[in-house]
Amino acid sequence: MNKKLTILIVLLACGSFLSAATAYSTILSNAKANSPQMQNAELTYQNSLLTQQQNDLDDVVQVTVSSGTVSVLPADNNLTMGVNPDFSIEPSVEIVLPNDGQTTITASTGLGFEYGDKDYYSVSPSVSAKHTFDLTGYDSDLAVSLNNSKTALQSEMTYMMAHLSFESQVLSSIKAILQAEQQLDEAKWNLSKAEKTLSDSLELGNMSEGSVSYLQTVNQINLQKNSIAALEKQIATASEQYTTLTGLTWDGVEDLTSPDLTLNILPSGNTNVVIAGIDVEIATQNIEAKNASVSPSAIVVNGGVNGQISSSGKAVGGNAGVTYNAGNWSIGTGFSASKAQGSNDLNPSLTFAGSWTNKTTKRSDDLELQKLNNDLISAQNDLTDARTEYVQSAQNLQLEILNYTYTLQNQEAQNSYLSSNLEYLNQLYEAGLCSLDDIEDAQKELEWAEYDNTINIIDGLILENKIAQLNI
């Protein structure tokens, strides 16, 4: 019975590692709230979301209202009645629709009259419209959409990477403290055993002070004390870094979740591969944009009606036209008709026009297209590299996962052996076949194994973050 009580006291004395500690979730949330780095990452991400919202805003109708020219003349300066009225104003409204052809509608009206004893007035309303049909097939909206998508993916990836990297940083900080604590505990235990062995040897007369063996043992003990002092400084430094990082005082860690090391290789690759694919599309669009600017092909359609109502009578008119623009030349035709004041006759008119200008930028355009084609080839190569790098990184992680699994299996076997060994030594001690020192050593080995178990979980969580980072 006394032996069993002694064993229980030893187990309680050696169980200091199992003291209360802070939950890992609390440590991580505190660290993120305490970190300027994470606060800046959050602000950067929020700004990127606002930028995306700006980029996604639909184009709106553009309306321009102008007063036009307002003229007020003295009556005695007005020499031609009905041609230069004493007061005139020419307000107008221009509306540009948010479509590909930039449809433009312009409405205006002229108002004039003579004041004093004269009785002249005039109103000259007009409405015209113009629309451009691009025949090149180039869609500028697609290029804008590709760039917006790339920006959105980059900001999302950067944000998620920042969180995972910071979490791994916190885990590494905890691991550094635990490893140093384990080494310190082992060093102190070995020192106490060495000092006890020296004391027992002196007491039993197996060693005398001043002998060579005594001096060697003392030197070894002093070296162990120096190592302990160095480890204590290492723990103090690591604890300060932990406090700076998390805002907490180190008191241990608990409630670490088991890592999920499932690795799924994505058929389409990760975000880096997707962005590289978008870069290929952007490079293609740049070539199409340059081709569209070098060899434009567009039809411009315009038309309008106008009229005048005045004290002298009424007049109406209208016009329509089509112009084809292709590179450095254009050709167009226009039709107009008018009906003068006091006349019932319609006066039609048909016009043709064309122009050609020698192209002075042909050599420069050819060189620019060569550069853009080189950019496309480079983007295609980058896409191939991104895919290869993703697959190779996934394969490297698979090896890391295998090595980690092997380490866990060895640790589980070691834990099972240490538990069985302690139980076996307890039985031997009760039978008087081993010493209490043997039990204490076995219990200490179990405690150090608990450090190893916790460190293995931390390594697994860091590896889990690496897997998550690969597949972002």
Short mmCIF file of C-alpha atoms in Angstrom, two decimals:
data_model
loop_
_atom_site.label_atom_id
_atom_site.label_comp_id
_atom_site.label_asym_id
_atom_site.label_seq_id
_atom_site.Cartn_x
_atom_site.Cartn_y
_atom_site.Cartn_z
CA MET A 1 0.00 0.00 0.00
CA ASN A 2 2.82 2.39 0.87
CA LYS A 3 4.50 1.66 -2.45
CA LYS A 4 1.32 2.51 -4.35
CA LEU A 5 1.00 5.80 -2.46
CA THR A 6 4.61 6.60 -3.23
CA ILE A 7 4.03 5.97 -6.94
CA LEU A 8 0.96 8.25 -6.91
CA ILE A 9 2.95 11.06 -5.30
CA VAL A 10 5.64 10.68 -7.96
CA LEU A 11 3.08 10.82 -10.77
CA LEU A 12 1.47 13.97 -9.33
CA ALA A 13 4.83 15.64 -8.83
CA CYS A 14 5.86 14.92 -12.41
CA GLY A 15 2.54 16.01 -13.96
CA SER A 16 3.22 19.76 -14.04
CA PHE A 17 3.03 19.79 -17.85
CA LEU A 18 -0.71 19.14 -17.68
CA SER A 19 -1.47 22.45 -15.93
CA ALA A 20 -4.17 24.85 -17.17
CA ALA A 21 -3.37 26.71 -20.38
CA THR A 22 -5.00 29.06 -22.93
CA ALA A 23 -7.14 27.61 -25.70
CA TYR A 24 -5.54 27.92 -29.14
CA SER A 25 -8.64 29.59 -30.61
CA THR A 26 -8.33 32.32 -27.97
CA ILE A 27 -4.63 32.77 -28.71
CA LEU A 28 -5.26 33.07 -32.45
CA SER A 29 -8.19 35.50 -32.19
CA ASN A 30 -6.22 37.66 -29.74
CA ALA A 31 -3.18 37.63 -32.01
CA LYS A 32 -5.20 38.73 -35.04
CA ALA A 33 -6.89 41.50 -33.08
CA ASN A 34 -3.51 42.62 -31.70
CA SER A 35 -1.62 42.57 -35.01
CA PRO A 36 -1.19 45.78 -37.09
CA GLN A 37 -0.15 43.46 -39.92
CA MET A 38 -3.57 41.76 -39.91
CA GLN A 39 -5.39 45.06 -39.45
CA ASN A 40 -3.64 46.44 -42.54
CA ALA A 41 -4.47 43.24 -44.44
CA GLU A 42 -8.12 43.70 -43.52
CA LEU A 43 -8.14 47.36 -44.61
CA THR A 44 -6.41 46.51 -47.88
CA TYR A 45 -8.97 43.81 -48.53
CA GLN A 46 -11.88 46.14 -47.77
CA ASN A 47 -10.44 48.75 -50.14
CA SER A 48 -10.12 46.10 -52.85
CA LEU A 49 -13.81 45.22 -52.38
CA LEU A 50 -14.73 48.88 -52.73
CA THR A 51 -12.64 49.11 -55.89
CA GLN A 52 -14.44 46.07 -57.29
CA GLN A 53 -17.77 47.72 -56.57
CA GLN A 54 -16.57 50.81 -58.44
CA ASN A 55 -15.44 48.69 -61.38
CA ASP A 56 -18.75 46.83 -61.47
CA LEU A 57 -20.84 49.99 -61.64
CA ASP A 58 -22.83 50.16 -64.86
CA ASP A 59 -22.27 53.08 -67.21
CA VAL A 60 -24.97 55.69 -66.89
CA VAL A 61 -26.57 58.04 -69.35
CA GLN A 62 -24.51 61.20 -69.78
CA VAL A 63 -26.56 64.36 -70.04
CA THR A 64 -25.04 67.74 -70.88
CA VAL A 65 -27.20 70.88 -70.71
CA SER A 66 -25.87 74.08 -72.22
CA SER A 67 -27.35 77.55 -72.27
CA GLY A 68 -25.74 78.28 -75.61
CA THR A 69 -25.01 81.82 -76.67
CA VAL A 70 -27.17 84.49 -75.09
CA SER A 71 -27.16 87.81 -76.93
CA VAL A 72 -28.77 91.13 -76.02
CA LEU A 73 -28.32 94.04 -78.46
CA PRO A 74 -29.56 97.64 -78.33
CA ALA A 75 -32.44 98.24 -80.70
CA ASP A 76 -30.55 100.91 -82.68
CA ASN A 77 -27.69 98.44 -83.39
CA ASN A 78 -30.05 95.97 -85.00
CA LEU A 79 -30.07 96.94 -88.64
CA THR A 80 -31.59 93.85 -90.23
CA MET A 81 -34.95 93.00 -88.83
CA GLY A 82 -35.52 89.27 -88.55
CA VAL A 83 -31.89 88.35 -89.06
CA ASN A 84 -30.25 89.72 -85.93
CA PRO A 85 -32.94 89.93 -83.23
CA ASP A 86 -32.41 92.15 -80.25
CA PHE A 87 -32.50 89.18 -77.84
CA SER A 88 -31.51 85.56 -78.65
CA ILE A 89 -30.69 82.34 -76.77
CA GLU A 90 -29.66 78.90 -78.04
CA PRO A 91 -30.07 76.25 -75.27
CA SER A 92 -29.21 72.61 -76.03
CA VAL A 93 -29.23 69.16 -74.43
CA GLU A 94 -26.84 66.33 -75.39
CA ILE A 95 -27.55 62.76 -74.27
CA VAL A 96 -24.96 59.99 -74.66
CA LEU A 97 -26.33 56.48 -74.14
CA PRO A 98 -24.08 53.89 -72.41
CA ASN A 99 -23.96 51.44 -75.30
CA ASP A 100 -21.12 50.20 -77.49
CA GLY A 101 -21.94 52.65 -80.27
CA GLN A 102 -22.08 55.64 -77.92
CA THR A 103 -25.41 56.78 -79.34
CA THR A 104 -25.51 60.56 -79.07
CA ILE A 105 -28.77 62.53 -79.20
CA THR A 106 -28.67 66.30 -79.38
CA ALA A 107 -31.67 68.61 -79.07
CA SER A 108 -31.54 72.37 -79.27
CA THR A 109 -33.77 75.31 -79.82
CA GLY A 110 -33.08 78.89 -80.75
CA LEU A 111 -35.30 81.67 -79.44
CA GLY A 112 -35.10 85.28 -80.56
CA PHE A 113 -37.23 88.42 -80.64
CA GLU A 114 -37.00 92.20 -80.98
CA TYR A 115 -38.18 94.37 -78.15
CA GLY A 116 -39.46 97.91 -78.21
CA ASP A 117 -42.04 98.74 -80.86
CA LYS A 118 -40.95 95.90 -83.13
CA ASP A 119 -42.83 92.62 -83.36
CA TYR A 120 -40.33 89.99 -84.50
CA TYR A 121 -39.87 86.52 -82.93
CA SER A 122 -38.38 83.17 -83.99
CA VAL A 123 -38.07 79.60 -82.59
CA SER A 124 -35.61 77.16 -84.22
CA PRO A 125 -35.92 73.62 -82.73
CA SER A 126 -33.68 70.76 -83.92
CA VAL A 127 -33.02 67.12 -82.99
CA SER A 128 -30.14 64.99 -84.27
CA ALA A 129 -28.70 61.56 -83.46
CA LYS A 130 -25.47 59.70 -84.23
CA HIS A 131 -24.47 56.05 -83.71
CA THR A 132 -21.25 54.19 -84.55
CA PHE A 133 -21.24 50.51 -85.52
CA ASP A 134 -17.83 48.93 -84.88
CA LEU A 135 -17.21 46.21 -87.48
CA THR A 136 -13.85 44.99 -86.11
CA GLY A 137 -15.45 42.64 -83.59
CA TYR A 138 -13.26 43.94 -80.77
CA ASP A 139 -15.09 44.20 -77.44
CA SER A 140 -13.42 46.66 -75.07
CA ASP A 141 -15.79 45.61 -72.27
CA LEU A 142 -14.24 42.12 -72.29
CA ALA A 143 -10.77 43.53 -71.68
CA VAL A 144 -12.06 45.62 -68.79
CA SER A 145 -13.87 42.60 -67.34
CA LEU A 146 -10.71 40.46 -67.54
CA ASN A 147 -8.64 43.05 -65.70
CA ASN A 148 -11.33 43.44 -63.04
CA SER A 149 -11.48 39.66 -62.54
CA LYS A 150 -7.71 39.46 -62.21
CA THR A 151 -7.66 42.26 -59.63
CA ALA A 152 -10.45 40.61 -57.63
CA LEU A 153 -8.69 37.23 -57.61
CA GLN A 154 -5.36 38.78 -56.59
CA SER A 155 -6.90 40.70 -53.68
CA GLU A 156 -8.82 37.63 -52.48
CA MET A 157 -5.70 35.44 -52.70
CA THR A 158 -3.54 38.02 -50.90
CA TYR A 159 -6.09 38.33 -48.10
CA MET A 160 -6.41 34.58 -47.54
CA MET A 161 -2.64 34.08 -47.78
CA ALA A 162 -2.11 36.75 -45.13
CA HIS A 163 -4.45 34.99 -42.70
CA LEU A 164 -2.90 31.56 -43.22
CA SER A 165 0.66 32.89 -43.04
CA PHE A 166 -0.12 34.74 -39.82
CA GLU A 167 -1.69 31.66 -38.27
CA SER A 168 1.42 29.63 -39.14
CA GLN A 169 3.51 32.40 -37.59
CA VAL A 170 1.56 32.10 -34.33
CA LEU A 171 1.92 28.30 -34.40
CA SER A 172 5.67 28.57 -34.98
CA SER A 173 5.96 30.96 -32.03
CA ILE A 174 4.17 28.46 -29.76
CA LYS A 175 6.29 25.60 -31.09
CA ALA A 176 9.53 27.46 -30.35
CA ILE A 177 8.52 27.93 -26.70
CA LEU A 178 7.40 24.31 -26.28
CA GLN A 179 10.60 22.94 -27.78
CA ALA A 180 12.74 25.12 -25.49
CA GLU A 181 10.62 24.16 -22.45
CA GLN A 182 11.02 20.48 -23.27
CA GLN A 183 14.78 20.84 -23.63
CA LEU A 184 14.94 22.83 -20.39
CA ASP A 185 12.95 20.22 -18.48
CA GLU A 186 15.18 17.44 -19.80
CA ALA A 187 18.32 19.44 -18.97
CA LYS A 188 17.14 20.14 -15.41
CA TRP A 189 16.21 16.50 -14.92
CA ASN A 190 19.57 15.30 -16.19
CA LEU A 191 21.34 17.88 -13.99
CA SER A 192 19.52 16.73 -10.87
CA LYS A 193 20.42 13.13 -11.66
CA ALA A 194 24.04 14.03 -12.30
CA GLU A 195 24.29 15.98 -9.03
CA LYS A 196 22.66 13.10 -7.12
CA THR A 197 25.02 10.60 -8.74
CA LEU A 198 28.02 12.75 -7.75
CA SER A 199 26.73 13.13 -4.19
CA ASP A 200 26.09 9.40 -3.86
CA SER A 201 29.54 8.57 -5.24
CA LEU A 202 31.21 10.88 -2.73
CA GLU A 203 29.10 9.53 0.10
CA LEU A 204 29.81 5.91 -0.77
CA GLY A 205 33.49 6.62 -1.28
CA ASN A 206 33.45 5.64 -4.94
CA MET A 207 34.89 9.04 -5.82
CA SER A 208 37.02 11.51 -3.96
CA GLU A 209 37.09 15.28 -4.31
CA GLY A 210 40.02 16.46 -6.40
CA SER A 211 40.26 13.27 -8.36
CA VAL A 212 40.27 13.33 -12.17
CA SER A 213 36.86 11.65 -12.38
CA TYR A 214 35.45 14.13 -9.86
CA LEU A 215 36.76 17.12 -11.80
CA GLN A 216 35.40 15.72 -15.08
CA THR A 217 31.98 15.20 -13.48
CA VAL A 218 31.95 18.73 -12.04
CA ASN A 219 32.88 20.17 -15.44
CA GLN A 220 30.04 18.26 -17.07
CA ILE A 221 27.63 19.52 -14.39
CA ASN A 222 28.78 23.11 -14.99
CA LEU A 223 28.24 22.67 -18.73
CA GLN A 224 24.72 21.44 -18.01
CA LYS A 225 24.10 24.51 -15.84
CA ASN A 226 25.30 26.78 -18.65
CA SER A 227 22.96 25.01 -21.06
CA ILE A 228 20.08 25.51 -18.63
CA ALA A 229 20.86 29.22 -18.32
CA ALA A 230 20.96 29.54 -22.12
CA LEU A 231 17.64 27.70 -22.47
CA GLU A 232 16.02 29.94 -19.85
CA LYS A 233 17.13 33.02 -21.81
CA GLN A 234 15.83 31.39 -25.00
CA ILE A 235 12.43 30.78 -23.39
CA ALA A 236 12.31 34.35 -22.06
CA THR A 237 13.04 35.76 -25.53
CA ALA A 238 10.53 33.44 -27.22
CA SER A 239 7.90 34.34 -24.61
CA GLU A 240 8.45 38.07 -25.23
CA GLN A 241 8.03 37.50 -28.97
CA TYR A 242 4.87 35.51 -28.26
CA THR A 243 3.50 38.37 -26.13
CA THR A 244 4.33 40.90 -28.84
CA LEU A 245 2.62 38.73 -31.43
CA THR A 246 -0.50 37.75 -29.46
CA GLY A 247 -0.86 40.34 -26.71
CA LEU A 248 -1.00 37.46 -24.18
CA THR A 249 1.35 36.17 -21.51
CA TRP A 250 2.54 32.66 -22.24
CA ASP A 251 0.93 30.07 -19.98
CA GLY A 252 0.76 27.11 -22.33
CA VAL A 253 -1.65 26.05 -25.05
CA GLU A 254 -4.57 23.62 -25.13
CA ASP A 255 -7.50 22.58 -27.34
CA LEU A 256 -5.41 22.27 -30.48
CA THR A 257 -7.56 20.76 -33.22
CA SER A 258 -6.40 17.72 -35.15
CA PRO A 259 -5.02 18.76 -38.55
CA ASP A 260 -6.84 17.85 -41.75
CA LEU A 261 -4.17 16.88 -44.27
CA THR A 262 -6.46 15.99 -47.16
CA LEU A 263 -4.81 17.19 -50.37
CA ASN A 264 -6.99 17.48 -53.46
CA ILE A 265 -5.09 18.42 -56.63
CA LEU A 266 -7.38 20.80 -58.52
CA PRO A 267 -7.75 19.96 -62.23
CA SER A 268 -7.78 23.66 -63.17
CA GLY A 269 -4.96 24.55 -60.76
CA ASN A 270 -4.96 27.19 -58.05
CA THR A 271 -5.52 30.94 -58.25
CA ASN A 272 -2.01 31.54 -59.59
CA VAL A 273 -2.81 29.26 -62.52
CA VAL A 274 -6.16 30.96 -63.09
CA ILE A 275 -4.52 34.41 -63.04
CA ALA A 276 -1.87 33.20 -65.50
CA GLY A 277 -4.71 32.05 -67.78
CA ILE A 278 -6.35 35.47 -67.49
CA ASP A 279 -3.02 37.08 -68.41
CA VAL A 280 -3.05 35.03 -71.62
CA GLU A 281 -6.56 36.32 -72.39
CA ILE A 282 -5.49 39.89 -71.61
CA ALA A 283 -2.48 39.57 -73.92
CA THR A 284 -4.81 38.28 -76.65
CA GLN A 285 -7.17 41.20 -76.10
CA ASN A 286 -4.26 43.64 -76.31
CA ILE A 287 -3.40 42.28 -79.76
CA GLU A 288 -7.03 42.55 -80.86
CA ALA A 289 -7.21 46.11 -79.53
CA LYS A 290 -4.09 47.09 -81.44
CA ASN A 291 -5.38 45.44 -84.63
CA ALA A 292 -8.66 47.33 -84.20
CA SER A 293 -6.80 50.62 -83.85
CA VAL A 294 -4.46 49.88 -86.78
CA SER A 295 -7.24 48.69 -89.09
CA PRO A 296 -10.45 50.28 -87.83
CA SER A 297 -13.71 49.48 -89.54
CA ALA A 298 -16.80 51.37 -88.54
CA ILE A 299 -20.02 52.77 -89.95
CA VAL A 300 -21.27 56.05 -88.56
CA VAL A 301 -24.97 56.75 -89.03
CA ASN A 302 -26.39 60.19 -88.30
CA GLY A 303 -29.53 62.12 -88.96
CA GLY A 304 -31.76 64.85 -87.68
CA VAL A 305 -34.60 67.27 -88.25
CA ASN A 306 -34.80 71.01 -87.75
CA GLY A 307 -37.22 73.79 -88.25
CA GLN A 308 -37.99 77.44 -87.68
CA ILE A 309 -41.16 79.13 -86.64
CA SER A 310 -41.08 82.90 -86.76
CA SER A 311 -43.26 85.91 -87.36
CA SER A 312 -42.09 85.72 -90.97
CA GLY A 313 -43.30 82.13 -91.55
CA LYS A 314 -42.25 78.49 -91.16
CA ALA A 315 -39.35 76.43 -92.46
CA VAL A 316 -38.43 72.76 -91.98
CA GLY A 317 -35.50 70.57 -92.91
CA GLY A 318 -33.91 67.24 -92.30
CA ASN A 319 -30.74 65.30 -93.01
CA ALA A 320 -29.36 61.76 -92.89
CA GLY A 321 -25.91 60.42 -93.57
CA VAL A 322 -23.72 57.32 -93.54
CA THR A 323 -19.94 57.30 -93.33
CA TYR A 324 -17.63 54.29 -93.53
CA ASN A 325 -14.25 54.68 -91.83
CA ALA A 326 -11.48 52.18 -92.54
CA GLY A 327 -7.96 52.97 -91.44
CA ASN A 328 -6.62 56.02 -93.15
CA TRP A 329 -9.53 56.49 -95.54
CA SER A 330 -13.25 57.11 -95.33
CA ILE A 331 -16.19 57.50 -97.67
CA GLY A 332 -19.65 58.79 -96.95
CA THR A 333 -22.88 60.04 -98.36
CA GLY A 334 -25.50 62.40 -97.03
CA PHE A 335 -29.03 63.40 -97.90
CA SER A 336 -30.83 66.54 -96.81
CA ALA A 337 -34.06 68.25 -97.62
CA SER A 338 -35.49 71.61 -96.66
CA LYS A 339 -38.62 73.65 -97.15
CA ALA A 340 -38.13 77.40 -97.04
CA GLN A 341 -40.47 79.93 -95.48
CA GLY A 342 -43.45 80.75 -97.65
CA SER A 343 -42.69 77.95 -100.12
CA ASN A 344 -44.35 74.60 -100.68
CA ASP A 345 -41.39 73.24 -102.61
CA LEU A 346 -39.09 70.64 -101.00
CA ASN A 347 -35.43 71.15 -101.84
CA PRO A 348 -33.53 67.84 -101.69
CA SER A 349 -29.75 67.51 -101.74
CA LEU A 350 -27.48 64.46 -102.06
CA THR A 351 -23.76 64.68 -101.27
CA PHE A 352 -20.76 62.35 -101.43
CA ALA A 353 -17.42 62.74 -99.72
CA GLY A 354 -14.23 60.75 -99.34
CA SER A 355 -10.78 61.20 -97.88
CA TRP A 356 -7.43 59.42 -97.74
CA THR A 357 -4.35 60.13 -95.65
CA ASN A 358 -1.02 58.37 -95.97
CA LYS A 359 -0.30 56.16 -92.96
CA THR A 360 2.78 57.46 -91.16
CA THR A 361 2.71 54.99 -88.23
CA LYS A 362 2.79 51.70 -90.15
CA ARG A 363 6.33 50.73 -89.10
CA SER A 364 5.66 51.70 -85.49
CA ASP A 365 2.39 49.75 -85.50
CA ASP A 366 4.11 46.65 -86.92
CA LEU A 367 6.78 46.80 -84.21
CA GLU A 368 4.13 47.27 -81.50
CA LEU A 369 2.23 44.22 -82.77
CA GLN A 370 5.43 42.16 -82.66
CA LYS A 371 5.94 43.21 -79.04
CA LEU A 372 2.34 42.32 -78.16
CA ASN A 373 2.72 38.91 -79.82
CA ASN A 374 5.87 38.34 -77.78
CA ASP A 375 3.92 39.29 -74.67
CA LEU A 376 1.31 36.69 -75.58
CA ILE A 377 3.95 33.96 -75.98
CA SER A 378 5.49 35.00 -72.67
CA ALA A 379 2.07 34.83 -70.96
CA GLN A 380 1.48 31.36 -72.43
CA ASN A 381 4.86 30.25 -71.09
CA ASP A 382 4.02 31.70 -67.67
CA LEU A 383 0.76 29.73 -67.71
CA THR A 384 2.66 26.51 -68.42
CA ASP A 385 5.12 27.33 -65.63
CA ALA A 386 2.28 28.06 -63.20
CA ARG A 387 0.64 24.71 -63.94
CA THR A 388 3.95 22.87 -63.58
CA GLU A 389 4.79 24.68 -60.35
CA TYR A 390 1.35 23.86 -58.92
CA VAL A 391 1.71 20.14 -59.70
CA GLN A 392 5.26 20.01 -58.35
CA SER A 393 4.25 21.84 -55.16
CA ALA A 394 1.38 19.40 -54.71
CA GLN A 395 3.75 16.46 -55.14
CA ASN A 396 6.17 17.95 -52.59
CA LEU A 397 3.31 18.39 -50.15
CA GLN A 398 2.30 14.77 -50.68
CA LEU A 399 5.81 13.76 -49.59
CA GLU A 400 5.58 16.05 -46.56
CA ILE A 401 2.25 14.48 -45.64
CA LEU A 402 3.75 10.98 -45.93
CA ASN A 403 6.72 11.98 -43.75
CA TYR A 404 4.40 13.58 -41.21
CA THR A 405 2.20 10.47 -41.11
CA TYR A 406 5.29 8.34 -40.57
CA THR A 407 6.38 10.60 -37.69
CA LEU A 408 2.92 10.29 -36.09
CA GLN A 409 2.98 6.51 -36.38
CA ASN A 410 6.40 6.37 -34.72
CA GLN A 411 5.21 8.72 -31.99
CA GLU A 412 2.11 6.62 -31.36
CA ALA A 413 4.29 3.51 -31.09
CA GLN A 414 6.63 5.38 -28.74
CA ASN A 415 3.71 6.55 -26.58
CA SER A 416 2.35 3.02 -26.36
CA TYR A 417 5.75 1.68 -25.39
CA LEU A 418 6.31 4.35 -22.72
CA SER A 419 2.87 3.75 -21.18
CA SER A 420 3.39 -0.01 -21.12
CA ASN A 421 6.90 0.42 -19.74
CA LEU A 422 5.65 2.62 -16.87
CA GLU A 423 2.93 0.12 -16.03
CA TYR A 424 5.49 -2.70 -16.11
CA LEU A 425 7.90 -0.79 -13.85
CA ASN A 426 5.10 -0.13 -11.37
CA GLN A 427 4.55 -3.88 -11.13
CA LEU A 428 8.29 -4.48 -10.70
CA TYR A 429 8.47 -1.81 -8.00
CA GLU A 430 5.62 -3.38 -6.06
CA ALA A 431 7.54 -6.66 -6.27
CA GLY A 432 10.70 -4.94 -5.11
CA LEU A 433 12.50 -5.54 -8.40
CA CYS A 434 13.18 -1.89 -9.43
CA SER A 435 13.80 1.45 -7.79
CA LEU A 436 11.66 4.55 -7.49
CA ASP A 437 14.20 6.32 -9.73
CA ASP A 438 13.27 3.98 -12.56
CA ILE A 439 9.61 4.94 -12.22
CA GLU A 440 10.44 8.65 -12.11
CA ASP A 441 12.54 8.31 -15.27
CA ALA A 442 9.73 6.48 -17.06
CA GLN A 443 7.20 9.11 -15.99
CA LYS A 444 9.45 11.89 -17.21
CA GLU A 445 9.79 10.21 -20.59
CA LEU A 446 5.99 10.17 -20.82
CA GLU A 447 5.87 13.90 -20.01
CA TRP A 448 8.41 14.67 -22.70
CA ALA A 449 6.36 12.56 -25.09
CA GLU A 450 3.41 14.89 -24.34
CA TYR A 451 5.56 17.77 -25.55
CA ASP A 452 6.31 15.78 -28.71
CA ASN A 453 2.60 15.06 -29.21
CA THR A 454 1.71 18.76 -28.97
CA ILE A 455 4.57 19.78 -31.25
CA ASN A 456 3.48 17.15 -33.78
CA ILE A 457 -0.05 18.61 -33.80
CA ILE A 458 1.41 22.08 -34.37
CA ASP A 459 3.52 20.77 -37.26
CA GLY A 460 0.36 19.20 -38.69
CA LEU A 461 -1.58 22.47 -38.44
CA ILE A 462 1.25 24.34 -40.18
CA LEU A 463 1.22 21.68 -42.89
CA GLU A 464 -2.57 22.03 -43.16
CA ASN A 465 -2.09 25.76 -43.76
CA LYS A 466 0.46 25.02 -46.49
CA ILE A 467 -2.08 22.75 -48.20
CA ALA A 468 -4.72 25.49 -47.94
CA GLN A 469 -2.30 28.07 -49.34
CA LEU A 470 -1.46 25.81 -52.28
CA ASN A 471 -5.12 25.47 -53.27
CA ILE A 472 -6.13 29.09 -52.85
#
